[in-house]
Amino acid sequence: MRRLAGISRTATTAVAIALAAMALPAVIFAVAGTQQSAIVVFAKTIDPDGLPRSVSILSWNEHVARLDGIDAKTARALYAEGAVLVMPFRKSGCMSFRKT
């Protein structure tokens, strides 16, 4: 019984961490407000014509796309189209945060 409780606690913690990790990009888009680039992961192949009109495609793979022009409203529309994850993408990497 003790082992089952440990497994249950571990599973609950893992699910909570996964949900927080999936919610974080949505919060970033909502706080940022401006349109930015994003990496979008789709569970199944979709038709690029089904994307919102304000989005421009930087690169496209069968299930992964780099898109530009994403804000909070567009991210919600992408999730409605079947996106599993919409994550902000920095073209310059983390070093672009550094002041010069």
PDB file of C-alpha atoms in Angstrom:
ATOM      1  CA  MET A   1       0.000   0.000   0.000  1.00  0.00           C
ATOM      2  CA  ARG A   2       2.870   2.338   0.798  1.00  0.00           C
ATOM      3  CA  ARG A   3       4.390   1.706  -2.632  1.00  0.00           C
ATOM      4  CA  LEU A   4       1.091   2.539  -4.369  1.00  0.00           C
ATOM      5  CA  ALA A   5       0.870   5.812  -2.441  1.00  0.00           C
ATOM      6  CA  GLY A   6       4.418   6.708  -3.530  1.00  0.00           C
ATOM      7  CA  ILE A   7       3.628   5.970  -7.168  1.00  0.00           C
ATOM      8  CA  SER A   8       0.446   8.020  -6.952  1.00  0.00           C
ATOM      9  CA  ARG A   9       2.285  10.967  -5.394  1.00  0.00           C
ATOM     10  CA  THR A  10       4.997  10.814  -8.076  1.00  0.00           C
ATOM     11  CA  ALA A  11       2.421  10.668 -10.871  1.00  0.00           C
ATOM     12  CA  THR A  12       0.512  13.614  -9.408  1.00  0.00           C
ATOM     13  CA  THR A  13       3.700  15.678  -9.165  1.00  0.00           C
ATOM     14  CA  ALA A  14       4.706  14.798 -12.738  1.00  0.00           C
ATOM     15  CA  VAL A  15       1.281  15.791 -14.086  1.00  0.00           C
ATOM     16  CA  ALA A  16       1.369  19.094 -12.180  1.00  0.00           C
ATOM     17  CA  ILE A  17       4.828  19.909 -13.580  1.00  0.00           C
ATOM     18  CA  ALA A  18       3.729  19.002 -17.114  1.00  0.00           C
ATOM     19  CA  LEU A  19       0.630  21.206 -16.873  1.00  0.00           C
ATOM     20  CA  ALA A  20       2.682  24.114 -15.535  1.00  0.00           C
ATOM     21  CA  ALA A  21       5.211  23.695 -18.363  1.00  0.00           C
ATOM     22  CA  MET A  22       2.410  23.767 -20.931  1.00  0.00           C
ATOM     23  CA  ALA A  23       0.760  26.815 -19.324  1.00  0.00           C
ATOM     24  CA  LEU A  24       3.954  28.885 -19.139  1.00  0.00           C
ATOM     25  CA  PRO A  25       4.153  29.737 -22.876  1.00  0.00           C
ATOM     26  CA  ALA A  26       0.513  30.870 -22.813  1.00  0.00           C
ATOM     27  CA  VAL A  27       1.315  33.205 -19.929  1.00  0.00           C
ATOM     28  CA  ILE A  28       4.361  34.560 -21.794  1.00  0.00           C
ATOM     29  CA  PHE A  29       2.247  35.370 -24.861  1.00  0.00           C
ATOM     30  CA  ALA A  30      -0.418  37.043 -22.710  1.00  0.00           C
ATOM     31  CA  VAL A  31       2.119  39.169 -20.818  1.00  0.00           C
ATOM     32  CA  ALA A  32       4.242  40.065 -23.858  1.00  0.00           C
ATOM     33  CA  GLY A  33       1.270  41.415 -25.776  1.00  0.00           C
ATOM     34  CA  THR A  34       3.198  42.042 -28.987  1.00  0.00           C
ATOM     35  CA  GLN A  35       3.442  39.630 -31.870  1.00  0.00           C
ATOM     36  CA  GLN A  36       6.495  37.397 -31.830  1.00  0.00           C
ATOM     37  CA  SER A  37       7.921  34.223 -33.312  1.00  0.00           C
ATOM     38  CA  ALA A  38       6.934  30.817 -31.967  1.00  0.00           C
ATOM     39  CA  ILE A  39       7.613  27.134 -32.421  1.00  0.00           C
ATOM     40  CA  VAL A  40       4.357  25.232 -32.806  1.00  0.00           C
ATOM     41  CA  VAL A  41       4.088  21.474 -32.385  1.00  0.00           C
ATOM     42  CA  PHE A  42       1.078  19.728 -33.922  1.00  0.00           C
ATOM     43  CA  ALA A  43      -0.093  16.229 -32.980  1.00  0.00           C
ATOM     44  CA  LYS A  44      -1.180  15.526 -36.545  1.00  0.00           C
ATOM     45  CA  THR A  45      -0.337  17.015 -39.908  1.00  0.00           C
ATOM     46  CA  ILE A  46      -2.499  20.049 -40.667  1.00  0.00           C
ATOM     47  CA  ASP A  47      -3.070  22.133 -43.756  1.00  0.00           C
ATOM     48  CA  PRO A  48      -1.087  25.409 -43.626  1.00  0.00           C
ATOM     49  CA  ASP A  49      -4.083  27.166 -45.184  1.00  0.00           C
ATOM     50  CA  GLY A  50      -5.938  26.540 -41.898  1.00  0.00           C
ATOM     51  CA  LEU A  51      -3.576  28.837 -39.999  1.00  0.00           C
ATOM     52  CA  PRO A  52      -4.734  32.324 -38.989  1.00  0.00           C
ATOM     53  CA  ARG A  53      -4.128  34.908 -41.734  1.00  0.00           C
ATOM     54  CA  SER A  54      -1.866  37.091 -39.566  1.00  0.00           C
ATOM     55  CA  VAL A  55       0.692  34.280 -39.255  1.00  0.00           C
ATOM     56  CA  SER A  56       3.687  33.971 -41.542  1.00  0.00           C
ATOM     57  CA  ILE A  57       5.524  30.653 -41.875  1.00  0.00           C
ATOM     58  CA  LEU A  58       9.280  30.782 -41.247  1.00  0.00           C
ATOM     59  CA  SER A  59       9.770  27.025 -41.589  1.00  0.00           C
ATOM     60  CA  TRP A  60       7.446  24.054 -41.798  1.00  0.00           C
ATOM     61  CA  ASN A  61       7.933  20.389 -41.020  1.00  0.00           C
ATOM     62  CA  GLU A  62       5.269  17.718 -40.887  1.00  0.00           C
ATOM     63  CA  HIS A  63       4.485  18.333 -37.193  1.00  0.00           C
ATOM     64  CA  VAL A  64       6.673  21.293 -36.205  1.00  0.00           C
ATOM     65  CA  ALA A  65       6.447  24.825 -37.539  1.00  0.00           C
ATOM     66  CA  ARG A  66       8.283  28.066 -36.843  1.00  0.00           C
ATOM     67  CA  LEU A  67       5.758  30.851 -37.223  1.00  0.00           C
ATOM     68  CA  ASP A  68       5.947  34.627 -36.945  1.00  0.00           C
ATOM     69  CA  GLY A  69       3.208  37.026 -35.893  1.00  0.00           C
ATOM     70  CA  ILE A  70       1.957  35.074 -32.877  1.00  0.00           C
ATOM     71  CA  ASP A  71       0.220  36.813 -29.989  1.00  0.00           C
ATOM     72  CA  ALA A  72      -2.084  35.451 -27.259  1.00  0.00           C
ATOM     73  CA  LYS A  73      -5.176  35.446 -29.496  1.00  0.00           C
ATOM     74  CA  THR A  74      -3.357  33.700 -32.356  1.00  0.00           C
ATOM     75  CA  ALA A  75      -1.879  31.141 -29.930  1.00  0.00           C
ATOM     76  CA  ARG A  76      -5.417  30.251 -28.783  1.00  0.00           C
ATOM     77  CA  ALA A  77      -6.469  29.859 -32.419  1.00  0.00           C
ATOM     78  CA  LEU A  78      -3.506  27.536 -33.045  1.00  0.00           C
ATOM     79  CA  TYR A  79      -4.497  25.402 -30.065  1.00  0.00           C
ATOM     80  CA  ALA A  80      -8.022  25.231 -31.509  1.00  0.00           C
ATOM     81  CA  GLU A  81      -6.497  24.024 -34.814  1.00  0.00           C
ATOM     82  CA  GLY A  82      -4.813  21.116 -33.019  1.00  0.00           C
ATOM     83  CA  ALA A  83      -1.517  22.484 -31.732  1.00  0.00           C
ATOM     84  CA  VAL A  84      -0.099  20.577 -28.782  1.00  0.00           C
ATOM     85  CA  LEU A  85       2.412  23.260 -27.814  1.00  0.00           C
ATOM     86  CA  VAL A  86       2.909  26.896 -28.830  1.00  0.00           C
ATOM     87  CA  MET A  87       6.222  28.092 -27.438  1.00  0.00           C
ATOM     88  CA  PRO A  88       7.885  31.502 -27.872  1.00  0.00           C
ATOM     89  CA  PHE A  89      10.999  31.372 -30.047  1.00  0.00           C
ATOM     90  CA  ARG A  90      13.899  33.780 -29.691  1.00  0.00           C
ATOM     91  CA  LYS A  91      15.787  34.168 -32.947  1.00  0.00           C
ATOM     92  CA  SER A  92      18.992  35.196 -31.182  1.00  0.00           C
ATOM     93  CA  GLY A  93      18.892  32.800 -28.250  1.00  0.00           C
ATOM     94  CA  CYS A  94      19.236  33.662 -24.586  1.00  0.00           C
ATOM     95  CA  MET A  95      22.209  35.944 -25.225  1.00  0.00           C
ATOM     96  CA  SER A  96      19.910  38.507 -26.827  1.00  0.00           C
ATOM     97  CA  PHE A  97      18.663  39.398 -23.319  1.00  0.00           C
ATOM     98  CA  ARG A  98      22.130  40.725 -22.477  1.00  0.00           C
ATOM     99  CA  LYS A  99      22.603  44.484 -22.586  1.00  0.00           C
ATOM    100  CA  THR A 100      25.572  45.673 -24.637  1.00  0.00           C
TER     101      THR A 100
END
